Amino acid sequence: MISLQVFYEGSVQGVGFRWSVRHIATGFDITGWIRNLADGRVEMQINGEESEVRGFLDAIMQSELAAHIRKQTETKLEKPVSARGFEIRHD
C-alpha cells in the first residue's frame, strides 16, 4: 500500500477538474479525496496498491485534463488517507 498527497497547478479550478478526476477514479482500486485550495491549486490524497495509484495518476495525465495541468507535485504520506471511496471535499 502507498499513500500520496498530490498537488496540481495550472488552470485546474473552474474546469470540472475534480469531477473528472473522481470519474477516472472509478476505474481504479483506490481511496482518497480531492479538493480546491484557496491559492488556485488542487490537492488530492490517495491510498492504494502502488500499481493502482500509479495507473490512476497516469490515467489523469493521459486524459483531457493534462491540458490544464502545468505542474504536478507528489509527496508520500506516513499515514493512510482517511476516506471511503474517492470523494470531492469542499473544506
PDB file of N, CA and C in Angstrom:
ATOM      1  N   MET A   1       0.841  -1.200   0.000  1.00  0.00           N
ATOM      2  CA  MET A   1       0.000   0.000   0.000  1.00  0.00           C
ATOM      3  C   MET A   1       0.875   1.249   0.000  1.00  0.00           C
ATOM      4  N   ILE A   2       0.372   2.270  -0.689  1.00  0.00           N
ATOM      5  CA  ILE A   2       1.057   3.556  -0.747  1.00  0.00           C
ATOM      6  C   ILE A   2       0.012   4.645  -0.532  1.00  0.00           C
ATOM      7  N   SER A   3       0.429   5.712   0.134  1.00  0.00           N
ATOM      8  CA  SER A   3      -0.437   6.886   0.339  1.00  0.00           C
ATOM      9  C   SER A   3       0.319   8.103  -0.167  1.00  0.00           C
ATOM     10  N   LEU A   4      -0.341   8.881  -1.009  1.00  0.00           N
ATOM     11  CA  LEU A   4       0.288  10.060  -1.605  1.00  0.00           C
ATOM     12  C   LEU A   4      -0.564  11.301  -1.428  1.00  0.00           C
ATOM     13  N   GLN A   5       0.120  12.441  -1.329  1.00  0.00           N
ATOM     14  CA  GLN A   5      -0.508  13.751  -1.430  1.00  0.00           C
ATOM     15  C   GLN A   5      -0.015  14.336  -2.744  1.00  0.00           C
ATOM     16  N   VAL A   6      -0.950  14.759  -3.590  1.00  0.00           N
ATOM     17  CA  VAL A   6      -0.598  15.290  -4.905  1.00  0.00           C
ATOM     18  C   VAL A   6      -1.206  16.682  -5.047  1.00  0.00           C
ATOM     19  N   PHE A   7      -0.383  17.621  -5.515  1.00  0.00           N
ATOM     20  CA  PHE A   7      -0.870  18.965  -5.812  1.00  0.00           C
ATOM     21  C   PHE A   7      -0.802  19.179  -7.312  1.00  0.00           C
ATOM     22  N   TYR A   8      -1.870  19.732  -7.871  1.00  0.00           N
ATOM     23  CA  TYR A   8      -1.907  20.095  -9.286  1.00  0.00           C
ATOM     24  C   TYR A   8      -1.963  21.609  -9.387  1.00  0.00           C
ATOM     25  N   GLU A   9      -1.126  22.165 -10.272  1.00  0.00           N
ATOM     26  CA  GLU A   9      -1.122  23.593 -10.537  1.00  0.00           C
ATOM     27  C   GLU A   9      -1.412  23.818 -12.014  1.00  0.00           C
ATOM     28  N   GLY A  10      -1.982  24.967 -12.318  1.00  0.00           N
ATOM     29  CA  GLY A  10      -2.324  25.318 -13.690  1.00  0.00           C
ATOM     30  C   GLY A  10      -3.734  25.869 -13.712  1.00  0.00           C
ATOM     31  N   SER A  11      -4.454  25.602 -14.788  1.00  0.00           N
ATOM     32  CA  SER A  11      -5.859  26.019 -14.899  1.00  0.00           C
ATOM     33  C   SER A  11      -6.724  24.862 -14.436  1.00  0.00           C
ATOM     34  N   VAL A  12      -6.643  24.563 -13.127  1.00  0.00           N
ATOM     35  CA  VAL A  12      -7.268  23.350 -12.597  1.00  0.00           C
ATOM     36  C   VAL A  12      -8.522  23.617 -11.764  1.00  0.00           C
ATOM     37  N   GLN A  13      -8.940  24.873 -11.691  1.00  0.00           N
ATOM     38  CA  GLN A  13     -10.198  25.179 -10.999  1.00  0.00           C
ATOM     39  C   GLN A  13     -11.166  25.812 -11.994  1.00  0.00           C
ATOM     40  N   GLY A  14     -12.443  25.470 -11.846  1.00  0.00           N
ATOM     41  CA  GLY A  14     -13.465  26.028 -12.718  1.00  0.00           C
ATOM     42  C   GLY A  14     -13.565  25.345 -14.069  1.00  0.00           C
ATOM     43  N   VAL A  15     -12.941  24.167 -14.216  1.00  0.00           N
ATOM     44  CA  VAL A  15     -12.950  23.443 -15.493  1.00  0.00           C
ATOM     45  C   VAL A  15     -13.475  22.004 -15.339  1.00  0.00           C
ATOM     46  N   GLY A  16     -14.076  21.694 -14.168  1.00  0.00           N
ATOM     47  CA  GLY A  16     -14.571  20.341 -13.929  1.00  0.00           C
ATOM     48  C   GLY A  16     -13.470  19.356 -13.577  1.00  0.00           C
ATOM     49  N   PHE A  17     -12.338  19.863 -13.127  1.00  0.00           N
ATOM     50  CA  PHE A  17     -11.171  19.021 -12.835  1.00  0.00           C
ATOM     51  C   PHE A  17     -11.483  17.957 -11.780  1.00  0.00           C
ATOM     52  N   ARG A  18     -12.013  18.388 -10.634  1.00  0.00           N
ATOM     53  CA  ARG A  18     -12.286  17.431  -9.545  1.00  0.00           C
ATOM     54  C   ARG A  18     -13.309  16.384  -9.971  1.00  0.00           C
ATOM     55  N   TRP A  19     -14.318  16.803 -10.690  1.00  0.00           N
ATOM     56  CA  TRP A  19     -15.365  15.864 -11.118  1.00  0.00           C
ATOM     57  C   TRP A  19     -14.790  14.847 -12.101  1.00  0.00           C
ATOM     58  N   SER A  20     -13.937  15.313 -12.999  1.00  0.00           N
ATOM     59  CA  SER A  20     -13.320  14.409 -13.974  1.00  0.00           C
ATOM     60  C   SER A  20     -12.380  13.424 -13.286  1.00  0.00           C
ATOM     61  N   VAL A  21     -11.619  13.901 -12.305  1.00  0.00           N
ATOM     62  CA  VAL A  21     -10.722  13.006 -11.566  1.00  0.00           C
ATOM     63  C   VAL A  21     -11.532  11.959 -10.807  1.00  0.00           C
ATOM     64  N   ARG A  22     -12.643  12.377 -10.204  1.00  0.00           N
ATOM     65  CA  ARG A  22     -13.481  11.405  -9.487  1.00  0.00           C
ATOM     66  C   ARG A  22     -14.005  10.347 -10.445  1.00  0.00           C
ATOM     67  N   HIS A  23     -14.375  10.747 -11.649  1.00  0.00           N
ATOM     68  CA  HIS A  23     -14.852   9.795 -12.651  1.00  0.00           C
ATOM     69  C   HIS A  23     -13.734   8.812 -13.038  1.00  0.00           C
ATOM     70  N   ILE A  24     -12.531   9.324 -13.246  1.00  0.00           N
ATOM     71  CA  ILE A  24     -11.396   8.456 -13.584  1.00  0.00           C
ATOM     72  C   ILE A  24     -11.135   7.475 -12.439  1.00  0.00           C
ATOM     73  N   ALA A  25     -11.287   7.927 -11.201  1.00  0.00           N
ATOM     74  CA  ALA A  25     -11.013   7.088 -10.022  1.00  0.00           C
ATOM     75  C   ALA A  25     -11.893   5.843  -9.969  1.00  0.00           C
ATOM     76  N   THR A  26     -13.080   5.894 -10.583  1.00  0.00           N
ATOM     77  CA  THR A  26     -13.976   4.734 -10.518  1.00  0.00           C
ATOM     78  C   THR A  26     -13.373   3.501 -11.187  1.00  0.00           C
ATOM     79  N   GLY A  27     -12.396   3.683 -12.055  1.00  0.00           N
ATOM     80  CA  GLY A  27     -11.772   2.555 -12.729  1.00  0.00           C
ATOM     81  C   GLY A  27     -10.597   1.956 -11.978  1.00  0.00           C
ATOM     82  N   PHE A  28     -10.324   2.456 -10.760  1.00  0.00           N
ATOM     83  CA  PHE A  28      -9.156   2.000 -10.016  1.00  0.00           C
ATOM     84  C   PHE A  28      -9.527   1.635  -8.585  1.00  0.00           C
ATOM     85  N   ASP A  29      -8.769   0.705  -8.010  1.00  0.00           N
ATOM     86  CA  ASP A  29      -8.988   0.263  -6.637  1.00  0.00           C
ATOM     87  C   ASP A  29      -8.189   1.170  -5.698  1.00  0.00           C
ATOM     88  N   ILE A  30      -8.698   2.385  -5.520  1.00  0.00           N
ATOM     89  CA  ILE A  30      -8.053   3.381  -4.665  1.00  0.00           C
ATOM     90  C   ILE A  30      -9.098   4.028  -3.771  1.00  0.00           C
ATOM     91  N   THR A  31      -8.634   4.680  -2.713  1.00  0.00           N
ATOM     92  CA  THR A  31      -9.493   5.521  -1.890  1.00  0.00           C
ATOM     93  C   THR A  31      -8.795   6.865  -1.742  1.00  0.00           C
ATOM     94  N   GLY A  32      -9.577   7.886  -1.431  1.00  0.00           N
ATOM     95  CA  GLY A  32      -8.978   9.192  -1.223  1.00  0.00           C
ATOM     96  C   GLY A  32      -9.957  10.314  -1.457  1.00  0.00           C
ATOM     97  N   TRP A  33      -9.391  11.488  -1.653  1.00  0.00           N
ATOM     98  CA  TRP A  33     -10.220  12.678  -1.851  1.00  0.00           C
ATOM     99  C   TRP A  33      -9.459  13.733  -2.640  1.00  0.00           C
ATOM    100  N   ILE A  34     -10.227  14.717  -3.128  1.00  0.00           N
ATOM    101  CA  ILE A  34      -9.672  15.826  -3.901  1.00  0.00           C
ATOM    102  C   ILE A  34     -10.424  17.095  -3.513  1.00  0.00           C
ATOM    103  N   ARG A  35      -9.696  18.229  -3.481  1.00  0.00           N
ATOM    104  CA  ARG A  35     -10.345  19.499  -3.128  1.00  0.00           C
ATOM    105  C   ARG A  35      -9.595  20.665  -3.756  1.00  0.00           C
ATOM    106  N   ASN A  36     -10.314  21.768  -3.955  1.00  0.00           N
ATOM    107  CA  ASN A  36      -9.712  23.016  -4.407  1.00  0.00           C
ATOM    108  C   ASN A  36      -9.056  23.703  -3.227  1.00  0.00           C
ATOM    109  N   LEU A  37      -7.961  24.410  -3.484  1.00  0.00           N
ATOM    110  CA  LEU A  37      -7.305  25.222  -2.469  1.00  0.00           C
ATOM    111  C   LEU A  37      -7.481  26.696  -2.813  1.00  0.00           C
ATOM    112  N   ALA A  38      -7.416  27.539  -1.801  1.00  0.00           N
ATOM    113  CA  ALA A  38      -7.627  28.976  -1.988  1.00  0.00           C
ATOM    114  C   ALA A  38      -6.587  29.610  -2.914  1.00  0.00           C
ATOM    115  N   ASP A  39      -5.403  28.997  -3.023  1.00  0.00           N
ATOM    116  CA  ASP A  39      -4.343  29.577  -3.854  1.00  0.00           C
ATOM    117  C   ASP A  39      -4.430  29.170  -5.330  1.00  0.00           C
ATOM    118  N   GLY A  40      -5.514  28.469  -5.711  1.00  0.00           N
ATOM    119  CA  GLY A  40      -5.723  28.097  -7.106  1.00  0.00           C
ATOM    120  C   GLY A  40      -5.266  26.697  -7.461  1.00  0.00           C
ATOM    121  N   ARG A  41      -4.589  26.033  -6.533  1.00  0.00           N
ATOM    122  CA  ARG A  41      -4.174  24.650  -6.776  1.00  0.00           C
ATOM    123  C   ARG A  41      -5.295  23.690  -6.399  1.00  0.00           C
ATOM    124  N   VAL A  42      -5.113  22.422  -6.783  1.00  0.00           N
ATOM    125  CA  VAL A  42      -5.996  21.342  -6.365  1.00  0.00           C
ATOM    126  C   VAL A  42      -5.141  20.353  -5.591  1.00  0.00           C
ATOM    127  N   GLU A  43      -5.640  19.917  -4.426  1.00  0.00           N
ATOM    128  CA  GLU A  43      -4.951  18.923  -3.596  1.00  0.00           C
ATOM    129  C   GLU A  43      -5.704  17.609  -3.666  1.00  0.00           C
ATOM    130  N   MET A  44      -4.948  16.520  -3.776  1.00  0.00           N
ATOM    131  CA  MET A  44      -5.533  15.185  -3.776  1.00  0.00           C
ATOM    132  C   MET A  44      -4.715  14.315  -2.834  1.00  0.00           C
ATOM    133  N   GLN A  45      -5.396  13.477  -2.055  1.00  0.00           N
ATOM    134  CA  GLN A  45      -4.721  12.473  -1.243  1.00  0.00           C
ATOM    135  C   GLN A  45      -5.329  11.124  -1.594  1.00  0.00           C
ATOM    136  N   ILE A  46      -4.455  10.138  -1.839  1.00  0.00           N
ATOM    137  CA  ILE A  46      -4.925   8.826  -2.295  1.00  0.00           C
ATOM    138  C   ILE A  46      -4.152   7.697  -1.626  1.00  0.00           C
ATOM    139  N   ASN A  47      -4.839   6.548  -1.495  1.00  0.00           N
ATOM    140  CA  ASN A  47      -4.271   5.294  -0.980  1.00  0.00           C
ATOM    141  C   ASN A  47      -4.534   4.195  -1.987  1.00  0.00           C
ATOM    142  N   GLY A  48      -3.673   3.206  -1.985  1.00  0.00           N
ATOM    143  CA  GLY A  48      -3.915   2.017  -2.787  1.00  0.00           C
ATOM    144  C   GLY A  48      -2.625   1.271  -3.030  1.00  0.00           C
ATOM    145  N   GLU A  49      -2.748   0.121  -3.683  1.00  0.00           N
ATOM    146  CA  GLU A  49      -1.557  -0.594  -4.105  1.00  0.00           C
ATOM    147  C   GLU A  49      -0.802   0.318  -5.067  1.00  0.00           C
ATOM    148  N   GLU A  50       0.515   0.269  -5.026  1.00  0.00           N
ATOM    149  CA  GLU A  50       1.300   1.208  -5.837  1.00  0.00           C
ATOM    150  C   GLU A  50       0.940   1.136  -7.311  1.00  0.00           C
ATOM    151  N   SER A  51       0.691  -0.064  -7.830  1.00  0.00           N
ATOM    152  CA  SER A  51       0.351  -0.189  -9.255  1.00  0.00           C
ATOM    153  C   SER A  51      -0.978   0.495  -9.574  1.00  0.00           C
ATOM    154  N   GLU A  52      -1.944   0.423  -8.663  1.00  0.00           N
ATOM    155  CA  GLU A  52      -3.241   1.084  -8.873  1.00  0.00           C
ATOM    156  C   GLU A  52      -3.088   2.610  -8.797  1.00  0.00           C
ATOM    157  N   VAL A  53      -2.344   3.076  -7.806  1.00  0.00           N
ATOM    158  CA  VAL A  53      -2.137   4.521  -7.642  1.00  0.00           C
ATOM    159  C   VAL A  53      -1.409   5.082  -8.858  1.00  0.00           C
ATOM    160  N   ARG A  54      -0.355   4.412  -9.299  1.00  0.00           N
ATOM    161  CA  ARG A  54       0.403   4.889 -10.463  1.00  0.00           C
ATOM    162  C   ARG A  54      -0.450   4.849 -11.732  1.00  0.00           C
ATOM    163  N   GLY A  55      -1.244   3.800 -11.879  1.00  0.00           N
ATOM    164  CA  GLY A  55      -2.149   3.713 -13.029  1.00  0.00           C
ATOM    165  C   GLY A  55      -3.162   4.840 -13.036  1.00  0.00           C
ATOM    166  N   PHE A  56      -3.692   5.166 -11.853  1.00  0.00           N
ATOM    167  CA  PHE A  56      -4.653   6.253 -11.710  1.00  0.00           C
ATOM    168  C   PHE A  56      -4.015   7.597 -12.080  1.00  0.00           C
ATOM    169  N   LEU A  57      -2.810   7.871 -11.537  1.00  0.00           N
ATOM    170  CA  LEU A  57      -2.125   9.124 -11.857  1.00  0.00           C
ATOM    171  C   LEU A  57      -1.796   9.215 -13.346  1.00  0.00           C
ATOM    172  N   ASP A  58      -1.395   8.090 -13.937  1.00  0.00           N
ATOM    173  CA  ASP A  58      -1.122   8.068 -15.381  1.00  0.00           C
ATOM    174  C   ASP A  58      -2.390   8.349 -16.176  1.00  0.00           C
ATOM    175  N   ALA A  59      -3.522   7.769 -15.737  1.00  0.00           N
ATOM    176  CA  ALA A  59      -4.789   7.973 -16.441  1.00  0.00           C
ATOM    177  C   ALA A  59      -5.200   9.449 -16.412  1.00  0.00           C
ATOM    178  N   ILE A  60      -4.936  10.124 -15.301  1.00  0.00           N
ATOM    179  CA  ILE A  60      -5.235  11.556 -15.225  1.00  0.00           C
ATOM    180  C   ILE A  60      -4.407  12.310 -16.264  1.00  0.00           C
ATOM    181  N   MET A  61      -3.108  11.981 -16.338  1.00  0.00           N
ATOM    182  CA  MET A  61      -2.214  12.684 -17.259  1.00  0.00           C
ATOM    183  C   MET A  61      -2.470  12.326 -18.722  1.00  0.00           C
ATOM    184  N   GLN A  62      -3.140  11.206 -18.985  1.00  0.00           N
ATOM    185  CA  GLN A  62      -3.463  10.807 -20.357  1.00  0.00           C
ATOM    186  C   GLN A  62      -4.851  11.275 -20.773  1.00  0.00           C
ATOM    187  N   SER A  63      -5.577  11.894 -19.844  1.00  0.00           N
ATOM    188  CA  SER A  63      -6.929  12.371 -20.142  1.00  0.00           C
ATOM    189  C   SER A  63      -6.869  13.806 -20.668  1.00  0.00           C
ATOM    190  N   GLU A  64      -8.043  14.347 -20.967  1.00  0.00           N
ATOM    191  CA  GLU A  64      -8.140  15.732 -21.432  1.00  0.00           C
ATOM    192  C   GLU A  64      -7.701  16.718 -20.343  1.00  0.00           C
ATOM    193  N   LEU A  65      -7.610  16.261 -19.104  1.00  0.00           N
ATOM    194  CA  LEU A  65      -7.190  17.139 -18.009  1.00  0.00           C
ATOM    195  C   LEU A  65      -5.740  17.579 -18.132  1.00  0.00           C
ATOM    196  N   ALA A  66      -4.920  16.799 -18.814  1.00  0.00           N
ATOM    197  CA  ALA A  66      -3.491  17.119 -18.941  1.00  0.00           C
ATOM    198  C   ALA A  66      -3.269  18.521 -19.506  1.00  0.00           C
ATOM    199  N   ALA A  67      -4.169  18.975 -20.361  1.00  0.00           N
ATOM    200  CA  ALA A  67      -4.032  20.305 -20.961  1.00  0.00           C
ATOM    201  C   ALA A  67      -4.151  21.421 -19.918  1.00  0.00           C
ATOM    202  N   HIS A  68      -4.768  21.123 -18.775  1.00  0.00           N
ATOM    203  CA  HIS A  68      -4.972  22.120 -17.727  1.00  0.00           C
ATOM    204  C   HIS A  68      -3.862  22.107 -16.677  1.00  0.00           C
ATOM    205  N   ILE A  69      -3.043  21.047 -16.668  1.00  0.00           N
ATOM    206  CA  ILE A  69      -2.031  20.869 -15.623  1.00  0.00           C
ATOM    207  C   ILE A  69      -0.694  21.446 -16.076  1.00  0.00           C
ATOM    208  N   ARG A  70      -0.186  22.396 -15.301  1.00  0.00           N
ATOM    209  CA  ARG A  70       1.141  22.952 -15.554  1.00  0.00           C
ATOM    210  C   ARG A  70       2.189  22.222 -14.730  1.00  0.00           C
ATOM    211  N   LYS A  71       1.806  21.806 -13.519  1.00  0.00           N
ATOM    212  CA  LYS A  71       2.760  21.146 -12.620  1.00  0.00           C
ATOM    213  C   LYS A  71       2.033  20.175 -11.709  1.00  0.00           C
ATOM    214  N   GLN A  72       2.652  19.012 -11.474  1.00  0.00           N
ATOM    215  CA  GLN A  72       2.138  18.010 -10.536  1.00  0.00           C
ATOM    216  C   GLN A  72       3.254  17.720  -9.540  1.00  0.00           C
ATOM    217  N   THR A  73       2.936  17.829  -8.250  1.00  0.00           N
ATOM    218  CA  THR A  73       3.906  17.567  -7.192  1.00  0.00           C
ATOM    219  C   THR A  73       3.331  16.505  -6.277  1.00  0.00           C
ATOM    220  N   GLU A  74       4.118  15.471  -5.966  1.00  0.00           N
ATOM    221  CA  GLU A  74       3.610  14.438  -5.070  1.00  0.00           C
ATOM    222  C   GLU A  74       4.568  14.191  -3.918  1.00  0.00           C
ATOM    223  N   THR A  75       3.976  13.820  -2.780  1.00  0.00           N
ATOM    224  CA  THR A  75       4.708  13.520  -1.565  1.00  0.00           C
ATOM    225  C   THR A  75       4.116  12.253  -0.958  1.00  0.00           C
ATOM    226  N   LYS A  76       4.973  11.341  -0.502  1.00  0.00           N
ATOM    227  CA  LYS A  76       4.480  10.149   0.194  1.00  0.00           C
ATOM    228  C   LYS A  76       4.033  10.544   1.590  1.00  0.00           C
ATOM    229  N   LEU A  77       2.909   9.980   2.001  1.00  0.00           N
ATOM    230  CA  LEU A  77       2.367  10.235   3.334  1.00  0.00           C
ATOM    231  C   LEU A  77       2.720   9.075   4.259  1.00  0.00           C
ATOM    232  N   GLU A  78       2.960   9.390   5.526  1.00  0.00           N
ATOM    233  CA  GLU A  78       3.290   8.366   6.519  1.00  0.00           C
ATOM    234  C   GLU A  78       2.066   7.533   6.890  1.00  0.00           C
ATOM    235  N   LYS A  79       0.912   8.189   7.013  1.00  0.00           N
ATOM    236  CA  LYS A  79      -0.321   7.517   7.439  1.00  0.00           C
ATOM    237  C   LYS A  79      -1.278   7.409   6.266  1.00  0.00           C
ATOM    238  N   PRO A  80      -2.058   6.334   6.206  1.00  0.00           N
ATOM    239  CA  PRO A  80      -3.072   6.219   5.143  1.00  0.00           C
ATOM    240  C   PRO A  80      -4.094   7.355   5.225  1.00  0.00           C
ATOM    241  N   VAL A  81      -4.585   7.741   4.083  1.00  0.00           N
ATOM    242  CA  VAL A  81      -5.607   8.779   3.984  1.00  0.00           C
ATOM    243  C   VAL A  81      -6.928   8.215   4.499  1.00  0.00           C
ATOM    244  N   SER A  82      -7.637   8.991   5.293  1.00  0.00           N
ATOM    245  CA  SER A  82      -8.941   8.579   5.801  1.00  0.00           C
ATOM    246  C   SER A  82     -10.012   8.939   4.776  1.00  0.00           C
ATOM    247  N   ALA A  83     -10.564   7.924   4.123  1.00  0.00           N
ATOM    248  CA  ALA A  83     -11.615   8.165   3.125  1.00  0.00           C
ATOM    249  C   ALA A  83     -12.345   6.867   2.847  1.00  0.00           C
ATOM    250  N   ARG A  84     -13.601   7.015   2.454  1.00  0.00           N
ATOM    251  CA  ARG A  84     -14.406   5.881   1.993  1.00  0.00           C
ATOM    252  C   ARG A  84     -14.657   6.119   0.520  1.00  0.00           C
ATOM    253  N   GLY A  85     -14.064   5.280  -0.324  1.00  0.00           N
ATOM    254  CA  GLY A  85     -14.193   5.509  -1.751  1.00  0.00           C
ATOM    255  C   GLY A  85     -13.317   6.687  -2.151  1.00  0.00           C
ATOM    256  N   PHE A  86     -13.718   7.374  -3.200  1.00  0.00           N
ATOM    257  CA  PHE A  86     -12.991   8.571  -3.639  1.00  0.00           C
ATOM    258  C   PHE A  86     -13.990   9.714  -3.690  1.00  0.00           C
ATOM    259  N   GLU A  87     -13.726  10.755  -2.918  1.00  0.00           N
ATOM    260  CA  GLU A  87     -14.721  11.816  -2.762  1.00  0.00           C
ATOM    261  C   GLU A  87     -14.141  13.199  -3.076  1.00  0.00           C
ATOM    262  N   ILE A  88     -15.045  14.099  -3.396  1.00  0.00           N
ATOM    263  CA  ILE A  88     -14.703  15.511  -3.558  1.00  0.00           C
ATOM    264  C   ILE A  88     -14.990  16.183  -2.239  1.00  0.00           C
ATOM    265  N   ARG A  89     -13.993  16.859  -1.705  1.00  0.00           N
ATOM    266  CA  ARG A  89     -14.182  17.591  -0.447  1.00  0.00           C
ATOM    267  C   ARG A  89     -14.352  19.071  -0.737  1.00  0.00           C
ATOM    268  N   HIS A  90     -15.133  19.707   0.114  1.00  0.00           N
ATOM    269  CA  HIS A  90     -15.425  21.133  -0.060  1.00  0.00           C
ATOM    270  C   HIS A  90     -14.956  21.933   1.152  1.00  0.00           C
ATOM    271  N   ASP A  91     -13.960  21.405   1.872  1.00  0.00           N
ATOM    272  CA  ASP A  91     -13.468  22.115   3.069  1.00  0.00           C
ATOM    273  C   ASP A  91     -12.237  22.941   2.766  1.00  0.00           C
TER     274      ASP A  91
END
